[in-house]
Coordinates of C-alpha atoms in Angstrom, one line a residue:
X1 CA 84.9 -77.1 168.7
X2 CA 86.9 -79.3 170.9
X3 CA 85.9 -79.3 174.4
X4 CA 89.4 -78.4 175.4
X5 CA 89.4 -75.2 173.2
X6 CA 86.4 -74.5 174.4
X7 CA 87.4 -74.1 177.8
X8 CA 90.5 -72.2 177.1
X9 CA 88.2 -69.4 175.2
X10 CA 85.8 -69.6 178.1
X11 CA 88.9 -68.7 180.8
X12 CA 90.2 -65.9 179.1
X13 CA 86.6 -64.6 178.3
X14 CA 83.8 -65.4 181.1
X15 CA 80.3 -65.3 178.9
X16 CA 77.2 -64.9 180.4
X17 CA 75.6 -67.3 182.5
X18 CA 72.6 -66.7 179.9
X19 CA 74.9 -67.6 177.0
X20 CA 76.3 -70.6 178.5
X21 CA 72.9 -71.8 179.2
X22 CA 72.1 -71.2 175.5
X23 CA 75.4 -73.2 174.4
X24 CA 74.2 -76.1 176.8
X25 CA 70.9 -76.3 175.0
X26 CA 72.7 -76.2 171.4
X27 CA 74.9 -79.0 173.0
X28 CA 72.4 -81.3 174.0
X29 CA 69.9 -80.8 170.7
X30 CA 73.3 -81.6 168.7
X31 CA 74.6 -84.5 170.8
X32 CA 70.9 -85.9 170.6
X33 CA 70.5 -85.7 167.1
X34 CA 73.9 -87.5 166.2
X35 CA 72.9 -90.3 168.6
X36 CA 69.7 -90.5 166.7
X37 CA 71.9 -90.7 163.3
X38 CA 74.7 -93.3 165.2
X39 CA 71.1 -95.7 166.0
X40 CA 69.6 -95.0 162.6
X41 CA 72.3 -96.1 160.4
X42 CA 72.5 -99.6 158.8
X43 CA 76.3 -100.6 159.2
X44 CA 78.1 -103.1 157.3
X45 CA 80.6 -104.6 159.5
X46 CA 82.2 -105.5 155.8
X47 CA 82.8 -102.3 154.6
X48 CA 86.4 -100.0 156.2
X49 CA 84.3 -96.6 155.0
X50 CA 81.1 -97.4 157.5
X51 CA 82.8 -98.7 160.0
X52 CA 85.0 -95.3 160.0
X53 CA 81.2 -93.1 160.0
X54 CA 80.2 -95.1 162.7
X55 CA 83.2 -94.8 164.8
X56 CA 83.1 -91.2 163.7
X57 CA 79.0 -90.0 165.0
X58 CA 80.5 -92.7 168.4
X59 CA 83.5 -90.2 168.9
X60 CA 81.4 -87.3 168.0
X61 CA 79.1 -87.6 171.2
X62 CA 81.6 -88.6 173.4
X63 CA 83.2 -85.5 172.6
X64 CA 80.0 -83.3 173.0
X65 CA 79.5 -85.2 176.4
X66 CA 82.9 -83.6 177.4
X67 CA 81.7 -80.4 176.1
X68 CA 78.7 -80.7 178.1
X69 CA 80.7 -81.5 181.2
X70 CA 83.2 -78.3 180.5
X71 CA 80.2 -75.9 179.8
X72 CA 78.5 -77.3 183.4
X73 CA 81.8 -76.7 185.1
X74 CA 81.8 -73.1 183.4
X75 CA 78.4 -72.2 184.5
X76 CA 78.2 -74.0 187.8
X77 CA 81.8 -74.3 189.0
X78 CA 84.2 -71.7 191.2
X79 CA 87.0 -71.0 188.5
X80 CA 90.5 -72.4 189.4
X81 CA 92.1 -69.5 192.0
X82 CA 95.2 -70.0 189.9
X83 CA 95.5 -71.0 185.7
X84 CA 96.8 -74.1 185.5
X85 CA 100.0 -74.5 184.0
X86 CA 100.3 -74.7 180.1
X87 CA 100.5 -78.1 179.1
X88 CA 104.3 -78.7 176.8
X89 CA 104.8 -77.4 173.2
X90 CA 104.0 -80.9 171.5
X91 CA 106.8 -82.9 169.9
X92 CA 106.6 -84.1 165.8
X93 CA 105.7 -87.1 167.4
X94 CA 102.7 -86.2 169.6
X95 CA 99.5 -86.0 167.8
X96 CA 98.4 -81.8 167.7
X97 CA 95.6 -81.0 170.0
X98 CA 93.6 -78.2 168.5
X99 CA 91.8 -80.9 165.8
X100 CA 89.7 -83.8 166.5
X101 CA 91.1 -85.9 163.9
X102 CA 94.9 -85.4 164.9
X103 CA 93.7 -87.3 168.1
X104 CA 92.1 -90.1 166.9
X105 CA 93.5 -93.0 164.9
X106 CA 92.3 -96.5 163.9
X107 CA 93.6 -100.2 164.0
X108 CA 92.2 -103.3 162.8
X109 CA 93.8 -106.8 164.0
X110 CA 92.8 -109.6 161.2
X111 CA 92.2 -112.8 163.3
X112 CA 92.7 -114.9 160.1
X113 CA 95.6 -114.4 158.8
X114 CA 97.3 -112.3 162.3
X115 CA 97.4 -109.2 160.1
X116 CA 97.3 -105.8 161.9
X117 CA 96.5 -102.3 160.0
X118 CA 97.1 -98.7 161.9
X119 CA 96.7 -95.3 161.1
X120 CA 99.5 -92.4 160.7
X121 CA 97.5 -91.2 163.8
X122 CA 97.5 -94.2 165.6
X123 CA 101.5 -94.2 165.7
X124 CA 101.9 -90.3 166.5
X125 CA 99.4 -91.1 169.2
X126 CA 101.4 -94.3 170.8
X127 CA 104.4 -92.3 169.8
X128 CA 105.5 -95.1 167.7
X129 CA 108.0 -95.2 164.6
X130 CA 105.5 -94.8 161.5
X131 CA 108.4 -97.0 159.5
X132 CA 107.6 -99.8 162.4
X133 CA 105.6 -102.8 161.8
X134 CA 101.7 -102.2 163.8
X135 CA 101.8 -104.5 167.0
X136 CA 99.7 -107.7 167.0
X137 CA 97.0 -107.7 169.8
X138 CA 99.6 -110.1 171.8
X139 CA 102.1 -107.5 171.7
X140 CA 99.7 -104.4 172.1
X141 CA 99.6 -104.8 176.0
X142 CA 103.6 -103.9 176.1
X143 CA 102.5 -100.0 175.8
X144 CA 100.3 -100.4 178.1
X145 CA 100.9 -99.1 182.0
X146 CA 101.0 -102.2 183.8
X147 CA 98.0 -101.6 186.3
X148 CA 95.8 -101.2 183.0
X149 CA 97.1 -104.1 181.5
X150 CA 94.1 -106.5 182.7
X151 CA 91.5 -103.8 182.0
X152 CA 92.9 -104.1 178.5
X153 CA 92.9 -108.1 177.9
X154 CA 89.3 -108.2 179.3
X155 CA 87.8 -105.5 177.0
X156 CA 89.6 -107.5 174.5
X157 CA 88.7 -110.6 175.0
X158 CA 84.8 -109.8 175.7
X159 CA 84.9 -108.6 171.7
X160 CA 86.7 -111.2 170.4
X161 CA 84.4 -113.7 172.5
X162 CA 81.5 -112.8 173.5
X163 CA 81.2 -109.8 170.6
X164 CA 80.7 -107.1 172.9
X165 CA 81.9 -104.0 172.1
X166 CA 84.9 -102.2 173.6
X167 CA 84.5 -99.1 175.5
X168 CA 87.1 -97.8 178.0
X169 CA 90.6 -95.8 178.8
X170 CA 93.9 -97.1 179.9
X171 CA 97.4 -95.2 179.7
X172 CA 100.1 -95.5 177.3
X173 CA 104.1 -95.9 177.7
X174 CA 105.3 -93.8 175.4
X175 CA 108.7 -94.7 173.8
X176 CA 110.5 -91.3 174.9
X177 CA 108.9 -91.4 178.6
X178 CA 105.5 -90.0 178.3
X179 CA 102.4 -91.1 179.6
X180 CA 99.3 -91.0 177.7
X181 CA 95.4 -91.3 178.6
X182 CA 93.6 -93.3 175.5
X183 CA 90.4 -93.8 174.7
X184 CA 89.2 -96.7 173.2
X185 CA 86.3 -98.3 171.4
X186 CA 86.2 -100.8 169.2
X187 CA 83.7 -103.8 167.9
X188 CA 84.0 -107.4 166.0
X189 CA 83.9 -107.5 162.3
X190 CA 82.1 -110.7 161.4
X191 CA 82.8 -113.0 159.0
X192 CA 80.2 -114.4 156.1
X193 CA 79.1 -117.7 159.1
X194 CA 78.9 -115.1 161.7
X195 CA 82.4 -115.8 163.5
X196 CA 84.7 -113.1 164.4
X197 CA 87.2 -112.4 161.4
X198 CA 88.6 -108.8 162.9
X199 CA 88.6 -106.2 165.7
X200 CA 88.5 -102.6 164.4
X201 CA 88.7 -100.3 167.0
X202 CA 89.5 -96.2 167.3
X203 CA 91.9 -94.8 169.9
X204 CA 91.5 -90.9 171.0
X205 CA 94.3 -89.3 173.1
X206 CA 92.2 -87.6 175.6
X207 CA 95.1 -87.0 178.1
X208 CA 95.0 -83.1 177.8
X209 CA 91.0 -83.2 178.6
X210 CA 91.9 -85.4 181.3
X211 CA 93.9 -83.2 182.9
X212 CA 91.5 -80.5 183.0
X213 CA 89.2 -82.2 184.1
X214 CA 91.2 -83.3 186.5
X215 CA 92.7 -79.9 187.7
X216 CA 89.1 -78.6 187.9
X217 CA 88.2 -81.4 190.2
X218 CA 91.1 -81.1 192.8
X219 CA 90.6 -77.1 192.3
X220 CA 86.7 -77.5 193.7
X221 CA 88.0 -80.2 196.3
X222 CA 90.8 -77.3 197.4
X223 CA 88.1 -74.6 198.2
X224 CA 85.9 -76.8 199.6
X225 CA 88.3 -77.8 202.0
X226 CA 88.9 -73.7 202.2
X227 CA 85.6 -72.9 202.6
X228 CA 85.2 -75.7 205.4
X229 CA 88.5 -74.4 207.1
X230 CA 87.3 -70.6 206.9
X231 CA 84.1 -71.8 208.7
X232 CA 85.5 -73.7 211.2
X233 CA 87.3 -70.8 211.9
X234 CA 85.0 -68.4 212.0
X235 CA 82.9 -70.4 214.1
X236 CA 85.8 -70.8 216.5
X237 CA 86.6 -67.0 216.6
X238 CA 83.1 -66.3 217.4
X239 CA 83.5 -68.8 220.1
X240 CA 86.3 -67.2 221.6
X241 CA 84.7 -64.2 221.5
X242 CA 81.8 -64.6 222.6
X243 CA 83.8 -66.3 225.7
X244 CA 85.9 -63.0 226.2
X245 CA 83.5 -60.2 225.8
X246 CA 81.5 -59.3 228.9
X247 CA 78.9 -61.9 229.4
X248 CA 76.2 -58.7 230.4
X249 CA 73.7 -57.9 227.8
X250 CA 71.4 -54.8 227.8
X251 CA 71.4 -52.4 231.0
X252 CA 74.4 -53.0 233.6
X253 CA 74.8 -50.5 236.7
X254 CA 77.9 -49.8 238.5
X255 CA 77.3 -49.8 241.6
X256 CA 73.7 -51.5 241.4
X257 CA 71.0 -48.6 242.2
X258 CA 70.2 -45.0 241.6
X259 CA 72.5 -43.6 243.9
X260 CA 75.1 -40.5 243.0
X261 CA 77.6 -41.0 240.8
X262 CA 75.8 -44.7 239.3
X263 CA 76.8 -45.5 235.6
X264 CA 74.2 -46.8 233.7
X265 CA 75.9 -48.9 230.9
X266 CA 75.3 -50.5 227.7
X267 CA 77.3 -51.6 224.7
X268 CA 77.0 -53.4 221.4
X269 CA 79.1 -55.0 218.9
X270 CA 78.5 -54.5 215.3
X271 CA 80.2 -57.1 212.6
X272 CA 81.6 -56.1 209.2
X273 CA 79.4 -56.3 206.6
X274 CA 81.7 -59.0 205.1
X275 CA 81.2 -61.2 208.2
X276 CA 83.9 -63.2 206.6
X277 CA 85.6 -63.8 209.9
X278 CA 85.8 -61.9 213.1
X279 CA 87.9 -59.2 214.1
X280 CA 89.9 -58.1 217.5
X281 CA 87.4 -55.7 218.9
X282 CA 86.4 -55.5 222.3
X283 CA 84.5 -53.7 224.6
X284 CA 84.9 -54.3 228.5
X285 CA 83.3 -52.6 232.1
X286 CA 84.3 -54.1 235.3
X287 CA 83.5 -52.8 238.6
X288 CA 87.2 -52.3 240.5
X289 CA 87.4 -53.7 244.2
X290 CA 88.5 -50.0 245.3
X291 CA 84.8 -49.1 244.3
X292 CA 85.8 -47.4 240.6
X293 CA 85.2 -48.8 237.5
X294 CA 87.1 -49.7 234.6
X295 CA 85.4 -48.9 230.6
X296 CA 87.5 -49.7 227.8
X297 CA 87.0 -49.8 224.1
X298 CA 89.7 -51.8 221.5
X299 CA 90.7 -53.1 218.3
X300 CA 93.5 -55.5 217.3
X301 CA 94.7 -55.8 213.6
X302 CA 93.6 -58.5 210.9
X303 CA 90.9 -61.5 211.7
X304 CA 90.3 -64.7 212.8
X305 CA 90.8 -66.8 215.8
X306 CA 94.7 -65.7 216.1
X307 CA 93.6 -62.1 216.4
X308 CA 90.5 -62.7 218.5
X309 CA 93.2 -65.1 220.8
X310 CA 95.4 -61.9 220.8
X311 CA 92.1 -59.6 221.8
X312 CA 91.8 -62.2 224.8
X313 CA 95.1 -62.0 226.0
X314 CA 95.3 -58.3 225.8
X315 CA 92.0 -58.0 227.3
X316 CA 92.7 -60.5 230.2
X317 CA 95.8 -58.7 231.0
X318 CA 94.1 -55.2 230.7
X319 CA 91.4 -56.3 233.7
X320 CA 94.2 -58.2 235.8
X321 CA 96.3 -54.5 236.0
X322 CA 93.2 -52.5 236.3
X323 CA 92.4 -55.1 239.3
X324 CA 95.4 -54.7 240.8
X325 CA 95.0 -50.7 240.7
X326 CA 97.2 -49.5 237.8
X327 CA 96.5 -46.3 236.3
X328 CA 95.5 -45.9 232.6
X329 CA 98.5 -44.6 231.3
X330 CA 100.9 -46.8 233.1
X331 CA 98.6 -49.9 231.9
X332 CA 98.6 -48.8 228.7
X333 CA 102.7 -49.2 228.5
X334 CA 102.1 -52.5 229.8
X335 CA 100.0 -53.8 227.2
X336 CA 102.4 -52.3 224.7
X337 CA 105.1 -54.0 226.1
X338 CA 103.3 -57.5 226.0
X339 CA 102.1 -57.1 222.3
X340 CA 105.2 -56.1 221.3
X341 CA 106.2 -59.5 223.1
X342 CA 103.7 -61.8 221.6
X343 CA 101.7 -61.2 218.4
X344 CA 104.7 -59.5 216.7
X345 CA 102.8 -58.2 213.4
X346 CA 99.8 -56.9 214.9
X347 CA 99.3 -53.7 215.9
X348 CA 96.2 -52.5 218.5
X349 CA 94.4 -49.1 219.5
X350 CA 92.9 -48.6 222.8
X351 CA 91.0 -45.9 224.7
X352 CA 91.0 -47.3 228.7
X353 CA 89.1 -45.5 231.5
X354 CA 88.7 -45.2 235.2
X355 CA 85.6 -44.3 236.5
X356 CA 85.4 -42.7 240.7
X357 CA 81.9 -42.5 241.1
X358 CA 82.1 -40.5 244.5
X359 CA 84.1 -37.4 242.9
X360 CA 82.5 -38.1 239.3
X361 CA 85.7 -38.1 238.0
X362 CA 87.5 -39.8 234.6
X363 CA 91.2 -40.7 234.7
X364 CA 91.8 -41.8 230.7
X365 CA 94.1 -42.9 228.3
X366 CA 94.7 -43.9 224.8
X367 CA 97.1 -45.7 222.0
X368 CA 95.7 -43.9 218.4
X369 CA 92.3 -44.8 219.5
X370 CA 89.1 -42.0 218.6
X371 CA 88.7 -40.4 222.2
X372 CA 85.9 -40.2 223.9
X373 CA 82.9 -38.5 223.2
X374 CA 81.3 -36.4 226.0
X375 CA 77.3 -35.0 225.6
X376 CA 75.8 -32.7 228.3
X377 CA 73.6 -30.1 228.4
X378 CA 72.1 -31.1 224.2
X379 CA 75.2 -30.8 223.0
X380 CA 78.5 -33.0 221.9
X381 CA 81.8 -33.1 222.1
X382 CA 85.3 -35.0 221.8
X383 CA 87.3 -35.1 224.9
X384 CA 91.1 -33.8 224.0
X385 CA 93.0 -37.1 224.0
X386 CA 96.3 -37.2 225.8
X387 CA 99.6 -38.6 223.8
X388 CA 99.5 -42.1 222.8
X389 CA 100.7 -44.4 220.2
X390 CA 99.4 -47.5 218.7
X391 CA 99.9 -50.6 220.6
X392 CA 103.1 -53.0 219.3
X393 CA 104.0 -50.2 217.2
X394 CA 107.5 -48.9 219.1
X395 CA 108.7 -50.7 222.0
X396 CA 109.1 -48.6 225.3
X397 CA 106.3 -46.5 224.5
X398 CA 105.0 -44.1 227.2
X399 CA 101.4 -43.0 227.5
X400 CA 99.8 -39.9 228.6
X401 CA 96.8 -39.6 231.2
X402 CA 94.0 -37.4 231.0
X403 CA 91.4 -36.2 233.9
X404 CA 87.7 -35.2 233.1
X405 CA 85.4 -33.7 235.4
X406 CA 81.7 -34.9 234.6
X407 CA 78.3 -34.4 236.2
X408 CA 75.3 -36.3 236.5
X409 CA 73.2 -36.4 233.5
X410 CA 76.6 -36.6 231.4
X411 CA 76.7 -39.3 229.1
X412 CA 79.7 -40.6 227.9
X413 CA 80.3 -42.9 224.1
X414 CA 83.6 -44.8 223.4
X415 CA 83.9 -46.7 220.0
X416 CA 86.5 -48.7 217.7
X417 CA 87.1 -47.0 214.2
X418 CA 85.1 -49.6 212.6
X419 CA 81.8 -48.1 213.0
X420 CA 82.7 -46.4 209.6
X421 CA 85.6 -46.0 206.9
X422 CA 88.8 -45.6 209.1
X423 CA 89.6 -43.0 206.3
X424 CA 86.7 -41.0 207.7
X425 CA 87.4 -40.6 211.1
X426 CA 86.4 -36.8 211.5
X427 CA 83.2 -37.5 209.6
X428 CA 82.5 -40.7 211.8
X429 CA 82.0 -38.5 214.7
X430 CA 80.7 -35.5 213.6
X431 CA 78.3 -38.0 212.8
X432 CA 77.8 -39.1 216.6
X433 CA 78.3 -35.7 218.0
X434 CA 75.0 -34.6 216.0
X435 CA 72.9 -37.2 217.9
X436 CA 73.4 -35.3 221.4
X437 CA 69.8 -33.8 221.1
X438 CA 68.6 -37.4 220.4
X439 CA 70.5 -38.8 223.3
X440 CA 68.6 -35.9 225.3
X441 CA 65.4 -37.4 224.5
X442 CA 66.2 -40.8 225.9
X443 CA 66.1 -42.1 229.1
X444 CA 68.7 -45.2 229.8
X445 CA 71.7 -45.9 228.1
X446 CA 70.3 -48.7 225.9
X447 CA 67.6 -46.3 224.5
X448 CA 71.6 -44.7 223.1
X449 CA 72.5 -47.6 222.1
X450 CA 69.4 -48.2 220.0
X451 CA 69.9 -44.9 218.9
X452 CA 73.4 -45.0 217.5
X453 CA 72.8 -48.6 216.1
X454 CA 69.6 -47.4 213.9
X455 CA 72.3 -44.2 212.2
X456 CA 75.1 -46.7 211.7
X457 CA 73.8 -50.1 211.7
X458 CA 73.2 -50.8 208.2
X459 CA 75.7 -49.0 206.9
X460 CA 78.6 -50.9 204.8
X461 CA 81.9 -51.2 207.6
X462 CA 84.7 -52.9 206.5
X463 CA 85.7 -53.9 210.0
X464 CA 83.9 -55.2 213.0
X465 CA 82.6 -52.1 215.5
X466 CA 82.3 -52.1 219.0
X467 CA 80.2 -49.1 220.9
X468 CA 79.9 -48.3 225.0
X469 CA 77.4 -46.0 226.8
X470 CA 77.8 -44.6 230.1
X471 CA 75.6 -42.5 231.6
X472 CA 75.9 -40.7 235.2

């Protein structure tokens, strides 16, 4: 089968890889077996019928070397992301390309008497008038593109010469425009005292598997340089966030001690299970100059270092309000109002709290962000969220603020919706509010942490996760 076929079966039908590797065995104990008949035979440069064998078994492995190539690339190589186009219906004059012969003509140039013989298939491959005399080997280099040219009068004249024999491409000038890729190989024919009386040669259009060939090479070069891109961004966006995110890790207390009213905090951030790129979730807790502090959980749409640069923005501007004393709901317009400014397409959710540890109580808000969750006493539940809209989704929006009496011992859990499905919201924290006898047990807010990270760690998520503990 043509290697070209081949491959055209093989993209509308991926085999096995077990099958391949079979056909790639048959291949190779083919190929080597006419090589071993191409070194055993006795040819007689004198006889038209042997030299056409020999060319023949010569054409025959070059043509299960492409095979071998194409069945490699099958096996081994990503597939094109997109089919290639399909090459142009072929004209009367352009040799067919589902048959080996129809692609391979012959020529032989008599030196004695300047004589010149061609095949039927050697003028539809040049695209030549059949009626038209064949061209001598002066005048063969005319229909030849002229950076082949020399490649062509030095294979020529190391046969003629020195007797070696000719093995190499160049590309044809078609009469009507076209360009074809030719093969060619060709020896001496000697005469009875050993001089050169003739070139015979064989030509084979190979244009069409050069162009596969050629499409699956740039294809592999494109997502290399896609997989190099995706990897320099990742590793940027991790950068950046890892830049952004509070630089705290493990147990942080607000204000430092054991005295009334202290938070004992920790977080964690979970990636997808992809891991493709990262996400816009964040998770913040700064101590406020007026003594309070500031928890906040979020999540801005899509990946990559454009969303993790919006997550930075939003987050910088989120701790330079809460700084300057604004209020949860009122800051949470504000960060509307600037992601409606700047990252037009992407929408955020946002649950943003502040803490007053000498009256132990929560002023909150939220933009269609999972509220709070709120364990005392062994049991669990969700705090009721005030209203509030996603972030960039309606310009002007205004927020509502909640208050929350807690108590020390309370422990408090904010999350983004990627800790599971976002479909499964309800679930996601029934799941969480069934841990409250666990979180009981445990004595700091790591010792949560840990907890939460062991139910939901190795779960599939098809987002990144972030998760905060506070505990009075």
């Amino acid at each position: 089968m043509p290697s070209h076929v081949f491959a055209d079966h093989a993209a509308a039908q991926p085999p096995e890889r077990g099958a391949v590797d079979a056909l790639i065995s048959q291949t190779r104990r083919l190929r080597g077996e006419v090589d071993a008949v191409r070194r055993d035979s006795v040819i007689d440069h004198g006889d038209p019928e042997g030299r056409w064998q020999r060319a023949l078994c010569d054409l025959a492995v070059h043509q299960l070397n492409d095979l071998d190539d194409h069945l490699a690339q099958l096996r081994d190589g990503p597939p094109p992301t997109e089919a290639p186009a399909a090459p142009p219906a072929p004209t009367p004059e352009e040799p067919r390309r589902g048959s080996l012969l129809s692609r391979v003509g012959s020529a032989e140039w008599n030196l004695l008497n300047d004589e010149a013989s061609w095949s039927g298939e050697l003028y539809q491959i040049l695209g030549r008038d059949p009626a038209a005399p064949p061209l001598s080997l002066d005048e063969l280099p005319a229909l030849v593109h002229n950076e082949d040219q020399p490649q062509l009068t030095a294979m020529v004249t190391d046969c003629l010469i020195d007797g070696k024999p000719i093995d190499g491409e160049f590309r044809i000038m078609r009469p009507d425009g076209g360009v074809r890729q030719v093969h060619m190989m060709g020896e001496p024919v000697l005469a009875a005292d050993g001089s050169t009386a003739s070139m015979w040669a064989v030509l084979r259009d190979v244009s069409e598997l050069r162009r596969s060939q050629r499409v699956v090479r740039e294809t592999r070069d494109s997502l290399q340089r896609h997989r190099d891109r995706a990897h320099t961004e990742h590793r940027l966006a991790v950068e950046l966030q890892e830049a952004v995110l509070p630089p705290w890790r493990g147990a942080l207390r607000f204000p430092p001690g054991d005295g009334p009213g202290t938070l004992d905090l920790a977080a964690h951030y979970l990636p997808s299970s992809a891991g493709a790129l990262t996400g816009g979730d964040w998770y913040d807790a700064l101590q406020l100059p007026d003594g309070q502090a500031l928890l906040s959980v979020g999540d801005l749409t899509g990946q990559g270092v454009a969303v993790t640069s919006g997550m930075a923005m939003l987050l910088g501007a989120l701790r330079g309000m809460a700084v300057a004393g604004a209020q949860p709901g009122r800051l949470m317009g504000w960060l509307n109002q600037l992601l409606d400014a700047t990252v037009k397409t992407a929408l955020g959710s946002a649950v943003c709290c502040r803490y007053d540890p000498a009256e132990h109580r929560l002023t909150w808000a939220q933009a269609g962000h999972p509220a709070p969750l709120l364990f005392r006493d062994g049991t669990g539940r969700a705090l009721t969220p005030p209203d509030g809209e996603l972030l960039g989704a309606t310009a002007g929006a205004t927020y509502g603020q909640a208050d929350e009496q807690l108590r020390p011992g309370d422990l408090l859990l904010l999350h983004t919706d990627g800790l599971v499905s976002r479909c499964d919201r309800e679930a996601a924290t029934g799941r969480l509010l069934s841990l409250a006898s666990r979180f009981g047990g445990a004595r700091t807010a790591q010792d949560c942490v840990r907890t939460v990270v062991e139910e939901f760690g190795e779960a599939p998520r098809e987002d990144d996760a972030c998760l905060l503990i506070a505990r009075i």
